[in-house]
XYZ file of C-alpha atoms in Angstrom:
709
model
C 0.187 0.171 0.079
C 1.242 3.525 -0.345
C 1.862 5.541 2.626
C -0.634 9.192 1.299
C -4.985 9.362 2.159
C -6.492 11.825 -0.122
C -9.666 12.506 2.004
C -12.288 14.861 1.575
C -15.025 17.064 3.368
C -18.129 19.431 2.896
C -19.171 22.448 3.766
C -23.390 21.773 2.581
C -26.414 24.340 2.449
C -29.488 21.990 3.235
C -32.285 22.871 3.646
C -34.441 20.923 6.497
C -36.619 18.853 4.373
C -35.329 19.720 1.038
C -34.777 16.229 -0.321
C -34.535 17.138 -3.819
C -32.246 20.249 -3.309
C -30.180 17.678 -0.483
C -29.670 15.293 -2.438
C -28.309 17.983 -5.313
C -25.585 19.343 -3.309
C -24.568 15.464 -2.037
C -24.307 14.005 -5.630
C -22.742 17.476 -5.903
C -19.486 17.400 -3.433
C -19.304 14.047 -3.707
C -18.783 14.590 -7.702
C -15.957 17.309 -6.744
C -14.346 14.708 -4.467
C -13.688 12.781 -6.536
C -12.581 14.606 -9.221
C -10.346 16.228 -6.636
C -8.853 12.668 -5.780
C -10.202 12.225 -2.760
C -10.815 8.231 -1.680
C -13.429 8.923 1.159
C -15.520 11.872 1.845
C -17.723 13.616 4.957
C -21.169 15.374 4.765
C -22.536 17.274 7.817
C -24.186 16.050 10.502
C -27.835 14.511 9.327
C -26.964 16.606 5.683
C -29.723 13.659 4.068
C -33.129 15.470 5.133
C -31.504 18.675 6.579
C -30.251 19.144 10.710
C -33.108 21.625 11.704
C -36.292 19.190 10.876
C -37.393 19.321 14.700
C -40.607 17.811 15.409
C -40.691 16.224 11.757
C -37.941 13.693 13.357
C -41.339 12.104 14.506
C -42.386 12.022 11.416
C -42.249 8.360 9.572
C -42.395 10.952 6.470
C -38.951 11.800 6.883
C -37.809 8.473 8.329
C -38.887 7.274 4.865
C -38.110 9.761 2.414
C -34.052 9.983 4.525
C -34.089 5.985 2.713
C -35.404 6.604 -0.098
C -32.149 9.523 -1.393
C -30.329 6.644 0.828
C -31.116 4.368 -2.494
C -30.410 7.468 -4.629
C -26.668 7.656 -3.712
C -26.474 4.152 -3.847
C -27.960 4.037 -7.254
C -25.469 6.422 -8.827
C -22.910 6.365 -10.659
C -20.769 9.433 -8.148
C -20.694 6.941 -5.843
C -19.113 4.073 -7.031
C -14.937 3.912 -5.851
C -15.427 6.462 -3.451
C -16.144 5.465 0.592
C -19.404 7.995 1.053
C -20.152 8.396 5.207
C -24.126 10.838 4.816
C -26.485 11.763 7.810
C -29.550 10.448 8.807
C -32.155 9.904 11.123
C -32.443 5.784 10.871
C -34.957 3.866 13.247
C -33.413 0.431 14.339
C -36.257 -1.891 16.340
C -38.488 0.917 16.783
C -35.964 3.649 18.313
C -35.147 6.810 16.469
C -31.009 7.588 16.260
C -28.760 10.472 14.174
C -26.579 7.987 11.855
C -23.966 7.737 9.880
C -23.833 5.760 7.056
C -21.571 4.690 5.352
C -20.809 3.182 2.432
C -18.976 1.534 -0.338
C -19.786 0.623 -3.711
C -23.229 0.333 -3.190
C -23.327 -1.874 -0.105
C -23.720 0.044 3.043
C -20.242 -1.083 5.154
C -21.428 0.120 9.100
C -24.899 2.590 10.261
C -22.574 4.398 13.617
C -25.689 6.131 16.090
C -24.569 9.005 17.593
C -23.429 7.709 20.934
C -23.940 11.375 22.803
C -26.873 14.068 22.417
C -26.374 17.278 21.824
C -29.118 18.805 24.651
C -28.564 21.990 25.470
C -28.876 25.260 24.431
C -30.279 25.651 20.641
C -30.219 21.603 20.514
C -33.068 19.564 21.741
C -31.107 16.228 19.977
C -32.895 14.200 22.792
C -36.193 15.680 22.174
C -35.750 12.604 18.809
C -33.123 11.248 19.301
C -32.474 7.908 21.945
C -28.110 7.812 22.530
C -26.547 4.032 21.775
C -25.278 3.812 24.923
C -23.635 -0.216 24.047
C -19.555 1.177 23.209
C -17.954 -0.637 21.262
C -21.029 -3.358 20.239
C -22.230 -3.647 16.701
C -24.288 -5.777 15.730
C -26.307 -7.271 12.206
C -29.390 -5.911 11.699
C -32.025 -5.937 9.044
C -33.038 -3.507 7.074
C -36.005 -4.138 6.853
C -36.644 -2.988 10.511
C -35.239 0.359 9.215
C -38.112 1.668 8.652
C -38.049 0.461 4.095
C -39.490 -2.214 3.316
C -40.655 -0.256 0.512
C -37.508 -0.443 -0.950
C -34.969 -2.245 -2.875
C -31.279 -2.849 -0.992
C -28.737 -4.535 -2.717
C -28.732 -5.926 0.731
C -30.448 -7.297 3.728
C -29.025 -6.333 6.604
C -26.509 -3.982 7.648
C -23.964 -3.490 10.322
C -25.334 -1.071 13.274
C -23.542 -0.214 16.270
C -19.670 1.521 17.378
C -17.159 0.521 14.923
C -14.297 1.206 13.159
C -12.896 0.636 9.103
C -10.418 -0.956 8.559
C -9.489 -0.120 5.043
C -6.330 -2.413 3.154
C -4.177 1.011 4.498
C -5.416 2.415 7.464
C -8.677 3.142 10.177
C -11.042 5.546 10.531
C -13.438 6.318 13.164
C -16.780 8.593 13.079
C -17.366 11.065 15.713
C -20.176 12.805 15.541
C -20.398 16.383 16.453
C -21.246 16.859 20.137
C -19.243 13.676 20.562
C -16.318 15.688 20.027
C -16.608 17.939 22.638
C -17.633 15.686 25.050
C -15.109 15.251 27.837
C -14.673 11.789 27.057
C -15.089 11.674 23.906
C -14.990 8.675 21.550
C -11.298 9.500 19.523
C -9.046 8.665 22.470
C -9.969 5.615 23.457
C -10.347 5.367 19.346
C -6.766 6.635 18.973
C -5.050 4.105 21.783
C -6.879 2.015 19.433
C -4.910 2.270 16.848
C -7.643 4.742 14.571
C -5.549 7.318 12.495
C -8.712 9.194 10.999
C -10.992 10.727 13.220
C -14.068 11.408 10.985
C -17.005 13.952 12.717
C -19.892 15.588 11.002
C -21.106 18.526 12.408
C -24.421 20.825 12.650
C -22.877 23.494 15.235
C -24.307 26.828 14.514
C -21.884 30.061 14.784
C -21.663 32.677 17.620
C -19.958 35.291 17.435
C -16.248 34.321 18.995
C -16.377 30.867 18.608
C -13.922 29.393 15.847
C -11.618 29.740 17.726
C -13.150 27.334 20.583
C -13.906 25.242 17.606
C -10.293 25.139 15.903
C -8.494 24.350 18.638
C -10.988 21.694 20.438
C -9.995 20.111 16.314
C -6.531 21.155 16.794
C -6.135 19.115 20.536
C -8.038 16.287 19.301
C -4.234 15.246 17.677
C -2.163 17.012 19.640
C -1.540 14.607 22.063
C -1.577 11.724 20.569
C -1.353 11.570 16.927
C -3.828 11.122 14.083
C -5.819 12.888 11.676
C -9.336 14.685 12.427
C -11.384 15.306 9.721
C -14.668 17.394 10.369
C -17.794 18.722 7.819
C -20.406 21.364 9.052
C -23.658 21.933 7.683
C -23.199 25.997 6.499
C -26.294 28.162 5.704
C -30.046 28.832 7.095
C -31.761 25.393 6.759
C -34.685 27.148 8.128
C -35.115 28.809 11.528
C -32.617 31.679 13.758
C -29.301 29.656 13.862
C -26.047 30.479 10.573
C -24.215 27.274 10.521
C -20.787 28.962 9.379
C -19.823 25.847 7.908
C -15.650 26.109 8.167
C -14.924 22.728 7.399
C -10.981 21.735 8.262
C -8.451 18.886 8.606
C -5.906 18.447 11.302
C -2.996 16.601 11.358
C -0.996 16.091 15.059
C -2.443 19.091 16.489
C -1.949 21.315 13.105
C -4.381 22.609 10.925
C -3.898 21.132 7.240
C -6.945 22.482 5.339
C -9.192 25.160 6.272
C -13.141 25.984 4.783
C -14.335 28.396 4.682
C -16.610 30.346 7.559
C -19.437 32.215 5.760
C -19.996 32.107 1.871
C -22.863 32.136 -0.590
C -21.322 28.424 -1.853
C -23.744 26.468 -1.523
C -21.213 23.224 -1.068
C -17.855 23.658 -0.292
C -15.838 20.512 -0.811
C -12.097 20.500 1.423
C -9.459 18.016 0.283
C -6.858 17.062 1.259
C -3.976 14.071 1.383
C -2.207 13.576 4.532
C 0.808 11.245 5.170
C -0.287 8.169 7.372
C 3.360 7.509 8.914
C 3.501 11.182 9.367
C 0.600 9.369 12.198
C 2.793 6.990 13.195
C 6.178 8.246 13.863
C 4.240 11.226 15.606
C 3.112 8.630 17.952
C 6.022 6.162 18.094
C 7.568 8.667 20.467
C 5.105 9.616 23.480
C 5.535 6.473 24.916
C 2.366 7.518 28.115
C 0.193 6.646 24.638
C 1.938 4.060 23.637
C 1.140 2.294 27.177
C -2.503 3.135 27.767
C -3.055 1.748 24.528
C -2.071 -1.799 25.907
C -5.031 -1.673 28.493
C -7.089 -0.259 25.782
C -10.301 -2.529 24.592
C -10.786 -2.814 21.631
C -13.244 -1.566 18.483
C -15.018 -4.490 16.019
C -12.968 -3.549 13.118
C -14.970 -4.055 10.109
C -12.704 -5.233 7.195
C -12.726 -3.505 3.705
C -10.866 -4.138 0.635
C -10.345 -0.002 -0.206
C -7.314 1.784 0.771
C -7.845 5.585 0.571
C -3.569 5.680 -1.356
C -2.427 4.581 -3.677
C -0.163 1.831 -4.527
C 2.177 3.945 -6.639
C 2.131 7.706 -3.947
C 6.014 8.241 -3.762
C 5.750 11.497 -5.835
C 2.803 13.187 -4.624
C 2.854 15.841 -2.217
C 1.192 15.560 0.963
C -0.128 19.463 2.317
C 1.675 21.116 4.941
C -0.117 22.624 7.652
C -1.354 26.010 7.934
C -2.569 28.789 9.802
C -5.794 29.534 10.239
C -7.415 32.923 9.588
C -10.014 33.723 11.893
C -12.859 36.115 11.764
C -12.659 39.421 13.919
C -15.705 40.264 15.368
C -17.172 43.641 13.057
C -15.727 40.747 9.921
C -18.386 38.182 11.175
C -21.676 40.305 12.352
C -20.898 41.576 8.589
C -20.712 38.410 7.208
C -23.160 36.021 9.071
C -25.842 37.491 8.987
C -25.372 38.875 5.337
C -25.539 34.519 4.431
C -28.625 33.886 6.810
C -30.867 37.225 5.424
C -29.498 35.858 1.371
C -30.589 32.824 2.400
C -34.022 33.143 3.954
C -34.603 35.977 1.142
C -33.722 33.315 -1.715
C -36.046 30.194 0.292
C -38.942 32.463 1.368
C -39.785 33.436 -2.618
C -40.253 37.966 -1.755
C -38.584 40.683 -3.323
C -36.558 42.492 -1.265
C -36.223 43.203 2.059
C -38.481 46.572 3.841
C -36.450 48.464 6.932
C -37.795 51.433 9.175
C -34.522 52.749 9.249
C -34.508 55.635 12.049
C -31.577 56.689 11.652
C -30.067 55.808 15.326
C -26.998 52.778 15.129
C -29.605 49.636 15.180
C -31.524 50.210 11.843
C -28.148 51.217 10.521
C -26.629 48.693 10.707
C -29.313 46.202 9.947
C -29.093 47.650 6.560
C -26.044 47.973 6.487
C -25.465 44.311 6.586
C -28.132 44.615 3.676
C -25.502 46.221 2.145
C -23.334 43.356 3.527
C -24.984 40.829 1.929
C -25.685 43.214 -1.553
C -21.711 42.855 -1.920
C -21.318 38.914 -1.024
C -24.485 38.503 -4.042
C -22.225 40.732 -5.822
C -19.120 39.549 -5.613
C -20.552 35.618 -5.799
C -22.042 36.636 -9.630
C -18.324 38.165 -10.323
C -16.418 35.014 -9.549
C -18.967 32.445 -11.693
C -21.797 31.450 -9.467
C -24.482 30.081 -11.570
C -26.529 29.415 -8.682
C -26.246 33.075 -7.025
C -26.840 34.283 -10.034
C -30.287 32.394 -11.747
C -31.514 33.502 -7.107
C -30.687 36.528 -8.269
C -32.967 37.260 -11.729
C -35.454 34.963 -9.945
C -35.871 37.831 -7.339
C -35.863 40.958 -9.207
C -38.269 39.373 -11.834
C -35.403 39.963 -14.626
C -33.998 36.843 -16.091
C -31.152 39.272 -17.815
C -30.242 40.847 -15.192
C -26.650 40.911 -13.772
C -26.010 42.516 -10.699
C -22.727 44.349 -11.291
C -22.144 47.404 -8.666
C -24.309 46.600 -4.394
C -25.069 49.875 -4.652
C -26.813 49.184 -7.735
C -28.559 45.647 -6.524
C -29.473 47.292 -2.936
C -32.178 49.745 -4.773
C -33.594 46.547 -6.477
C -34.378 44.672 -3.424
C -34.695 46.990 -0.811
C -36.644 50.141 0.409
C -35.911 52.322 4.012
C -38.390 53.972 4.907
C -37.910 56.892 7.456
C -41.490 57.488 9.764
C -41.056 60.679 10.857
C -42.936 62.271 13.288
C -43.215 65.431 15.095
C -41.168 64.681 18.014
C -38.559 63.873 15.192
C -35.473 65.631 14.772
C -33.838 67.051 11.697
C -30.533 64.993 12.535
C -31.619 61.580 12.799
C -33.679 62.775 8.969
C -30.642 63.900 7.247
C -28.512 60.497 8.744
C -31.676 58.436 7.719
C -31.018 59.935 4.108
C -27.885 60.095 3.615
C -26.762 56.389 4.604
C -29.524 55.102 2.317
C -27.830 57.050 -0.041
C -24.826 55.689 -0.166
C -26.231 52.080 0.493
C -28.401 52.470 -2.853
C -31.587 51.610 -0.791
C -34.862 52.730 -2.093
C -35.525 55.601 -0.079
C -38.910 57.114 1.489
C -39.796 59.756 4.080
C -43.758 59.435 5.028
C -44.721 61.420 8.357
C -46.778 59.514 10.771
C -48.084 62.772 12.592
C -51.934 62.456 10.932
C -52.150 59.292 12.048
C -51.308 59.533 15.407
C -53.184 61.569 15.867
C -56.056 60.101 14.759
C -56.099 57.297 16.661
C -55.292 59.020 20.381
C -58.826 61.147 18.879
C -60.565 57.939 18.790
C -59.592 57.396 22.568
C -60.005 61.258 23.616
C -63.474 60.883 21.744
C -64.491 58.325 23.307
C -63.114 58.226 26.572
C -64.264 61.924 27.107
C -59.734 62.432 28.566
C -57.006 63.066 26.388
C -53.716 61.996 26.997
C -50.368 63.640 27.694
C -46.647 64.050 26.911
C -45.091 63.933 30.649
C -43.229 67.401 29.789
C -46.817 69.310 29.590
C -47.981 67.534 32.709
C -48.668 64.273 31.863
C -48.570 61.058 34.028
C -45.766 58.462 33.070
C -49.058 55.683 32.117
C -50.217 58.588 29.259
C -47.106 59.169 28.330
C -45.550 55.898 28.126
C -49.992 54.950 26.330
C -48.369 57.987 23.226
C -44.847 56.547 23.227
C -46.286 53.079 21.502
C -49.250 54.401 19.581
C -46.533 56.232 17.465
C -44.224 52.862 18.199
C -47.537 50.490 16.927
C -48.337 52.805 14.357
C -44.603 52.756 12.415
C -44.883 48.215 12.922
C -48.392 48.928 10.723
C -46.925 51.867 8.476
C -43.964 48.620 7.941
C -45.869 46.070 6.621
C -48.272 48.010 4.163
C -45.319 49.536 2.487
C -43.783 46.336 2.634
C -46.230 44.872 0.370
C -47.095 47.731 -1.618
C -44.464 49.593 -1.681
C -43.633 47.728 -5.055
C -46.979 47.231 -6.102
C -47.069 51.098 -6.640
C -43.824 50.962 -8.566
C -44.815 48.855 -10.527
C -43.031 45.796 -9.986
C -43.767 41.991 -9.167
C -43.525 40.818 -5.210
C -43.030 41.813 -1.749
C -40.617 42.447 0.575
C -39.594 40.597 3.528
C -40.120 43.310 7.021
C -36.852 43.540 8.769
C -36.581 44.178 12.427
C -33.892 46.183 14.269
C -34.351 45.277 18.588
C -30.435 44.173 19.184
C -30.085 41.819 22.438
C -29.393 44.115 24.794
C -32.774 45.898 24.176
C -34.776 42.918 23.869
C -33.106 41.691 27.482
C -34.118 45.202 29.297
C -37.508 44.443 27.265
C -37.295 48.257 26.092
C -39.002 48.145 23.462
C -42.795 48.069 22.607
C -44.622 45.242 21.690
C -45.628 44.879 18.301
C -44.068 48.065 17.556
C -41.469 47.951 14.262
C -39.329 46.022 15.872
C -41.683 43.227 15.230
C -41.401 42.247 12.003
C -40.420 39.055 9.859
C -36.955 38.663 10.541
C -34.230 40.332 12.423
C -30.264 40.199 11.930
C -29.610 41.949 14.865
C -31.209 40.521 17.303
C -28.742 38.213 19.072
C -25.993 41.148 18.586
C -24.837 43.330 22.059
C -25.488 47.169 21.291
C -21.479 47.444 21.606
C -20.272 45.268 19.244
C -23.148 46.987 16.887
C -20.362 50.290 17.562
C -17.607 48.237 16.598
C -19.494 47.200 13.290
C -20.471 50.707 12.547
C -17.788 51.839 13.112
C -15.904 49.066 10.788
C -18.619 49.690 7.886
C -18.013 53.981 8.278
C -14.202 52.194 7.288
C -14.126 49.410 5.096
C -16.806 50.874 2.440
C -16.684 54.269 2.940
C -19.855 55.562 4.648
C -19.469 58.369 5.984
C -22.872 58.943 6.400
C -22.042 56.569 9.717
C -20.126 59.209 11.794
C -22.713 61.320 12.893
C -24.734 57.895 13.298
C -22.163 56.360 15.470
C -21.344 59.883 17.904
C -25.402 60.228 17.941
C -26.678 59.638 21.647
C -29.388 56.307 20.956
C -32.674 57.909 21.296
C -36.401 57.144 20.638
C -37.206 59.865 19.588
C -41.022 59.231 21.332
C -41.281 62.265 23.072
C -41.903 66.051 22.118
C -38.140 67.561 21.525
C -36.838 71.013 23.814
C -35.982 73.524 21.004
C -35.718 70.881 18.319
C -34.049 69.120 19.770
C -33.290 65.251 21.306
C -34.426 65.355 25.051
C -34.976 61.954 25.190
C -32.010 58.308 25.838
C -32.038 55.316 25.375
C -29.955 54.676 28.173
C -31.684 57.652 30.447
C -34.951 55.720 29.999
C -33.736 52.188 31.034
C -31.302 53.636 34.273
C -28.410 51.049 32.969
C -26.299 51.962 29.895
C -25.841 49.369 27.376
C -22.980 48.214 28.766
C -23.801 46.812 32.209
C -27.173 45.091 30.180
C -24.574 42.931 28.234
C -22.611 42.744 31.653
C -26.488 41.344 33.141
C -27.341 39.323 30.008
C -24.722 36.833 30.315
C -24.118 36.112 34.156
C -28.272 36.064 34.248
C -27.990 33.231 31.019
C -23.879 31.990 30.748
C -22.575 31.751 34.374
C -26.504 31.188 35.582
C -26.731 33.806 37.777
C -30.545 34.567 39.340
C -30.447 38.119 42.234
C -28.225 37.346 44.545
C -25.414 35.353 43.017
C -25.126 38.373 40.204
C -24.821 40.275 43.212
C -22.327 38.375 44.541
C -20.735 38.555 41.201
C -21.162 42.142 41.277
C -19.327 42.926 44.530
C -15.819 41.695 42.542
C -16.064 43.397 39.178
C -16.897 46.338 39.749
C -15.381 47.060 43.655
C -13.482 50.218 41.999
C -16.200 51.449 40.553
C -19.229 51.061 43.233
C -20.164 49.795 46.983
C -21.981 46.982 47.477
C -24.930 48.987 48.443
C -24.799 50.192 44.416
C -24.193 47.169 42.508
C -27.822 46.181 44.834
C -29.195 49.020 43.466
C -28.187 48.128 40.013
C -28.792 44.291 40.112
C -32.901 44.949 41.910
C -33.562 47.511 38.906
C -32.214 44.818 36.322
C -34.493 42.672 37.201
C -37.671 44.557 38.151
C -36.621 45.802 34.852
C -36.791 41.924 33.508
C -39.743 40.241 34.709
C -41.615 43.237 33.784
C -40.867 42.319 30.670
C -39.943 39.296 29.584
C -43.540 39.600 28.601
C -42.179 40.996 25.467
C -39.924 37.615 24.668
C -43.226 34.990 23.780
C -44.075 37.938 21.153
C -39.868 38.511 19.616
C -39.174 38.824 15.617
C -37.355 35.919 14.577
C -33.076 37.020 15.522
C -30.416 35.770 13.640
C -28.306 33.920 17.049
C -25.104 35.236 18.072
C -24.685 35.558 21.569
C -24.895 33.371 23.936
C -26.906 35.746 26.377
C -29.666 36.102 23.717
C -33.289 35.918 26.041
C -34.708 34.385 23.056
C -38.027 33.482 24.700
C -38.972 28.794 23.792
C -35.997 28.572 22.587
C -32.894 29.327 23.484
C -33.758 30.928 27.007
C -36.589 28.064 28.475
C -37.478 30.670 30.927
C -41.647 32.018 32.760
C -43.029 35.299 31.664
C -45.061 35.519 33.581
C -42.509 36.573 37.273
C -43.915 38.097 40.480
C -41.768 41.304 40.432
C -40.720 41.489 43.534
C -38.305 39.142 44.152
C -38.863 39.530 47.792
C -37.059 36.396 48.699
C -34.156 36.796 45.931
C -33.970 41.052 46.927
C -33.803 40.062 50.844
C -31.295 37.682 49.873
C -28.841 41.018 48.711
C -30.029 43.043 51.362
C -29.201 41.688 54.658
C -25.357 40.644 52.556
C -25.269 43.761 52.090
C -26.145 44.849 55.627
C -22.997 42.421 56.549
C -20.624 44.086 54.264
C -21.455 47.424 56.106
C -21.322 46.410 59.683
C -18.146 44.802 59.308
C -16.768 48.422 57.180
C -18.341 50.540 60.088
C -20.951 51.826 58.654
C -24.869 52.949 59.547
C -26.856 50.172 57.958
C -29.466 52.230 56.814
C -33.271 49.975 56.230
C -33.286 49.176 52.244
C -31.311 48.626 50.034
C -32.826 50.659 47.739
């Protein structure tokens, strides 16, 4: 046998339940892998049906159609003379498993079920699948028991369970997504048992700053005891809030050998590397502790495969050398990830573009910049010859001859922005919105909502006999808030009206998707009106903090030459829902909220990521903020946050579906599973804080006050 093995891994933009499209993309990836000389091809987790099928996994149709696609793959000439490793759900003896199906030349070599399921954060695999608990055990199972009785497979039984493949020149073992992240990953003992190539099919989503962790975990998998690690991943929006960010990679002996793109509009990306198996063997040879442990390991069942990943005469075939991973900055991630997610949503929803209420503030401006970034990515993909993207563009703009060349010009076709002024709006925000729209090329509308607002308030006054007033005119807080909410909700109604009919009025076909622009910190606090213009079809910044959005605006200003952003980033955030003072804005977000956006990010991370309740958060913050706040001040801040959080938590039940980018997202019922009706007094918790403050102050000799507030 030869010494160099050529393997391929993929990042595929699969779509939940799109069996035709998923099959086509899988076949295309196999064809590319073979063309590049690969003898083994790995695909993403559950690639046949799509990872995000959720409760559709319960349906027998999903299992049946997955096996029908598998039958097509087995019959295809493209899958001959290459080991194909595909992902799909399999039911064995009435138990549903998340599986890898590995086959060669029309024969299924092994069905390997997932042993460690992802069940945190966005993942609910235990809801739909059962983990395989019999390590190093494999048995023949009739295909008839796997919901394939209507299909004509070339074999009657398959090996099902935890085993490894022994080819003529090496040994391969499978991990599936979560198993790589587990403390006792299978690759540890597989490596001790002589497995040289580890494969991992993932459905791993994008989170800001996560790539470093993923790359480190993959490289460390082979750094301790050698080996080759091949990772495949889903990419794109498969029908939900998550964006799977590709990053297929190949690693050997702790070094990255090949890196796939993290964000791109290519539906199929194949990464191929040629690796010297002797490098693995020599790396392992001098690790004496590894070799001592290997002598004690329990062996895996080995499935002999009369096939080689190398060629007999490969002495002149060069092996790939290690590379340095190129990471995106957080600002680049915001620029690219949500943009790719928006493109998938637009082309798959069969809409004609986007509609955005553009206020001239940071949040809506950041949303506009993400759409502009999407237009840039589309034009670049078309320039690079991506015919799939070009076909989608022509279908969206309803013009079979159109070719996008300039991002501003394309933006004008698919993006409508609208400044909705009221008597409380300033000339500054009007000018900022108008200038930004001009620079990105969106079709921009200016309108005034005062007539509609006065009509709504007039109806109330006529019926109830009383006219509400703003606080500055002597009204109560309740009146003040109600008058702000009327403006916000009128904007939502108008946004949907214009989204549905603005193209019609311009003589163009199709409707527009309404974009929201509430950031993750505002959602956490509840600083938004329920059913206002933050209510939308989708929200590309709903999982991004205000702090990161400010950095992103700065990035766009420097890299896209959008000079309009200079005044936007320097202006204090404001809702502009209260009367102006001498023509100037008197209302600011942070004053309204009673806390800064920086503080909100800290609260959010402690609440969700550190799992801190009111008392736990107080205990952490008295140390974190000891240089700037007394314990009494910390207590007051924590209490205020939890009061506002609990009072406004109900708003999360109607939150616009948003791109998931932060691990402290308050997204209700999907990522952040918490009540939406709280006892907002937090009486027991706040008493615990009060006692601790009193103890701390008595130790310092300060007078003890009865109430921390």
